[in-house]
């Protein structure tokens, strides 16, 4: 049974330069072989991650708005996280990688901007100064201008910078949890989604992009640091429950 009417879909999955598209679309029997099924599975995983990433920060947004607090959030971690996700998105986009191999980083970048805006609104003791807001905005605009003007042979710098960015972002957040002995309004769901996404991305990167060591190193580091964060959520669970109760109590008194 010929299924050549799906040729455009196969060209997207396997690549128009690959003979695999023609072979897999020749018959249903050919399509069901592992060589044909595996790329389809990887593409579907990539799409699943992208759809899932649309809600990555949603639990955190809900917690912040519900408590009107960003307690437990490290401002330096959030700023560096913005650069971390931006680097990953720009690196893949400028290299021409398939969107299914990196799309979630672009979506999480936008959501991270939302977290920063909420942090500027709700952070107390001390509040975020107008000066810091202006400097952060200008710095990010300059960063975008520099990154988008890079030559293709210089793009390797982005994932290279991402390793220390990831270490600093996740590390400073881990340190904040440790010193506070609670996780504040942060959401374990978001961290678990980050962990799962990084694990799946190791597979999809190898299959769709190849052995891109800079990208794979970043995902491996994220896996390790997200594992530590998950363990902190479990370790400080009771402390966090008590803290949030106190936070709600203080809020009622003010109201």
XYZ file of C-alpha atoms in Angstrom:
255
model
C 0.000 0.000 0.000
C 1.547 3.263 -1.158
C 1.448 6.240 1.218
C 3.257 8.746 -1.011
C 0.433 11.261 -0.421
C 2.149 11.913 2.934
C 5.415 12.840 1.181
C 5.471 16.454 2.516
C 5.195 15.124 6.081
C 7.987 12.615 5.469
C 10.188 15.329 3.964
C 9.704 17.327 7.190
C 10.415 14.348 9.455
C 13.367 12.842 7.577
C 14.719 15.852 5.714
C 14.362 16.582 2.010
C 18.017 15.629 1.390
C 17.537 12.131 2.772
C 16.603 9.041 0.770
C 14.903 7.776 3.918
C 11.847 9.929 3.167
C 11.335 8.226 -0.190
C 11.908 4.736 1.242
C 9.590 5.183 4.246
C 6.800 6.689 2.146
C 6.920 3.884 -0.413
C 4.737 1.483 1.603
C 3.200 0.911 5.021
C 5.543 -2.035 5.571
C 8.580 0.169 5.034
C 7.174 2.833 7.369
C 6.900 0.354 10.234
C 10.620 -0.458 10.269
C 12.724 0.929 13.127
C 14.732 3.158 10.767
C 11.496 4.949 9.820
C 9.677 4.875 13.158
C 12.554 6.248 15.301
C 12.775 9.685 13.584
C 8.978 10.047 13.830
C 9.127 9.222 17.552
C 11.922 11.763 18.089
C 9.976 14.473 16.248
C 6.899 13.762 18.346
C 9.004 13.988 21.522
C 10.310 17.370 20.381
C 6.779 18.614 19.693
C 5.622 17.275 23.076
C 8.393 19.180 24.872
C 7.505 22.381 23.017
C 3.830 22.101 23.951
C 4.763 21.230 27.537
C 7.121 24.192 27.746
C 4.198 26.554 27.127
C 3.188 25.802 30.723
C 6.703 25.531 32.180
C 6.479 28.628 34.362
C 2.695 28.507 34.866
C 2.883 26.892 38.349
C 5.437 29.514 39.390
C 3.270 32.354 38.029
C 0.295 30.983 39.985
C 2.306 30.707 43.219
C 3.701 34.229 42.900
C 0.339 35.834 42.089
C -1.464 33.818 44.763
C 0.989 34.813 47.505
C 1.991 38.184 46.013
C 5.536 37.212 46.850
C 8.687 35.995 45.104
C 10.154 34.519 48.289
C 12.742 31.829 47.591
C 13.620 33.219 44.171
C 17.184 34.373 43.559
C 17.216 37.467 41.348
C 20.706 36.660 40.042
C 19.477 33.150 39.184
C 16.543 34.516 37.177
C 18.685 37.035 35.270
C 21.274 34.406 34.366
C 18.502 31.943 33.485
C 17.242 34.446 30.911
C 20.691 34.533 29.292
C 20.949 30.738 29.535
C 17.696 30.070 27.660
C 18.304 32.932 25.218
C 21.740 31.545 24.358
C 20.288 28.091 23.702
C 17.491 29.495 21.520
C 19.741 31.834 19.512
C 22.420 29.160 19.042
C 20.030 26.661 17.485
C 18.000 29.234 15.534
C 21.067 30.879 13.992
C 22.533 27.466 13.115
C 19.327 26.524 11.347
C 18.526 23.546 13.601
C 14.961 22.151 13.371
C 12.555 24.086 15.626
C 11.498 20.771 17.157
C 15.061 20.444 18.498
C 15.046 23.694 20.489
C 11.618 25.380 20.398
C 11.009 25.112 24.127
C 14.051 27.280 24.910
C 12.520 30.169 22.946
C 9.179 29.783 24.741
C 10.782 29.510 28.187
C 12.863 32.612 27.407
C 9.637 34.592 27.002
C 8.219 33.107 30.214
C 11.419 33.971 32.092
C 10.916 37.599 31.090
C 7.487 37.273 32.727
C 9.106 35.963 35.934
C 11.477 38.945 35.940
C 8.550 41.375 35.588
C 6.759 39.691 38.508
C 9.968 39.790 40.525
C 10.263 43.530 39.872
C 6.689 43.994 41.077
C 6.611 41.781 44.175
C 10.178 41.609 45.501
C 10.514 43.264 48.899
C 13.350 43.786 51.351
C 14.969 45.117 49.306
C 12.807 46.166 46.377
C 14.208 46.146 42.848
C 15.376 49.688 42.152
C 14.465 51.624 39.002
C 18.174 51.817 38.236
C 18.507 48.019 38.273
C 15.484 47.643 35.999
C 16.867 50.087 33.446
C 20.345 48.527 33.525
C 18.935 45.012 33.135
C 16.745 46.066 30.190
C 19.557 47.896 28.385
C 22.016 45.053 29.041
C 19.616 42.502 27.536
C 19.002 44.672 24.464
C 22.754 45.012 23.922
C 23.141 41.249 24.392
C 20.492 40.509 21.733
C 22.137 42.937 19.302
C 25.564 41.315 19.804
C 24.325 37.730 19.535
C 22.292 38.286 16.379
C 25.316 39.927 14.708
C 27.651 36.958 15.339
C 29.135 35.154 12.336
C 28.175 31.493 12.000
C 31.719 30.355 12.798
C 31.487 32.207 16.128
C 28.214 30.653 17.291
C 30.100 28.016 19.279
C 30.693 30.751 21.856
C 27.019 30.700 22.890
C 26.850 27.156 24.318
C 30.333 27.736 25.740
C 28.995 30.706 27.709
C 25.897 28.702 28.627
C 27.783 26.210 30.792
C 28.905 28.810 33.378
C 25.499 30.545 33.018
C 23.696 27.301 33.831
C 26.024 26.587 36.733
C 25.590 30.103 38.136
C 21.813 30.236 37.605
C 20.987 26.848 39.089
C 23.809 27.086 41.641
C 22.681 30.434 43.046
C 19.106 29.150 43.276
C 20.318 26.030 45.088
C 22.305 28.248 47.465
C 19.234 30.436 48.107
C 17.206 27.353 49.043
C 20.016 26.173 51.308
C 20.405 29.473 53.169
C 16.617 29.978 53.469
C 15.962 26.343 54.380
C 12.761 26.522 52.316
C 11.807 26.869 48.631
C 9.380 29.780 49.067
C 6.922 30.303 46.208
C 8.979 28.283 43.758
C 7.249 25.312 42.115
C 8.567 21.748 42.089
C 6.426 21.113 38.990
C 8.498 23.621 37.008
C 11.758 22.007 38.176
C 10.496 18.510 37.316
C 9.471 19.770 33.864
C 12.965 21.237 33.405
C 14.517 17.916 34.468
C 12.307 15.897 32.123
C 12.877 18.297 29.252
C 16.657 18.122 29.638
C 16.564 14.308 29.736
C 14.464 14.089 26.569
C 16.569 16.739 24.843
C 19.664 14.558 25.184
C 17.903 11.976 22.994
C 16.357 14.398 20.481
C 19.602 16.365 20.088
C 21.576 13.214 19.249
C 18.936 12.090 16.754
C 18.076 15.431 15.106
C 21.319 17.418 15.379
C 24.015 14.832 16.082
C 26.703 14.640 18.764
C 26.726 18.380 19.442
C 28.929 18.262 22.547
C 28.307 21.883 23.666
C 24.518 21.368 23.574
C 24.695 17.924 25.201
C 27.021 19.200 27.945
C 24.505 21.919 28.805
C 21.647 19.421 29.054
C 23.759 17.069 31.183
C 24.621 19.883 33.591
C 20.955 20.937 33.775
C 19.984 17.353 34.595
C 22.456 17.242 37.476
C 21.519 20.624 38.952
C 17.768 20.055 38.542
C 18.183 16.763 40.416
C 19.730 18.674 43.328
C 16.874 21.198 43.272
C 14.247 18.435 43.326
C 15.971 16.873 46.339
C 15.848 20.287 48.081
C 12.104 20.577 47.476
C 11.652 17.226 49.187
C 14.115 18.012 51.976
C 12.625 21.428 52.818
C 8.970 20.498 52.215
C 7.797 20.965 55.817
C 9.762 24.198 56.231
C 8.194 25.550 53.042
C 4.673 24.659 54.194
C 5.266 26.514 57.471
C 6.774 29.509 55.670
C 3.861 29.830 53.232
C 1.363 29.649 56.131
C 3.214 32.495 57.856
C 3.248 34.419 54.582
C -0.530 34.059 54.208
C -1.031 35.039 57.849
C 1.049 38.200 57.416
C -0.859 39.049 54.251
C -4.235 38.765 56.058
C -3.001 41.019 58.858
C -1.963 43.678 56.337
C -5.326 43.428 54.582
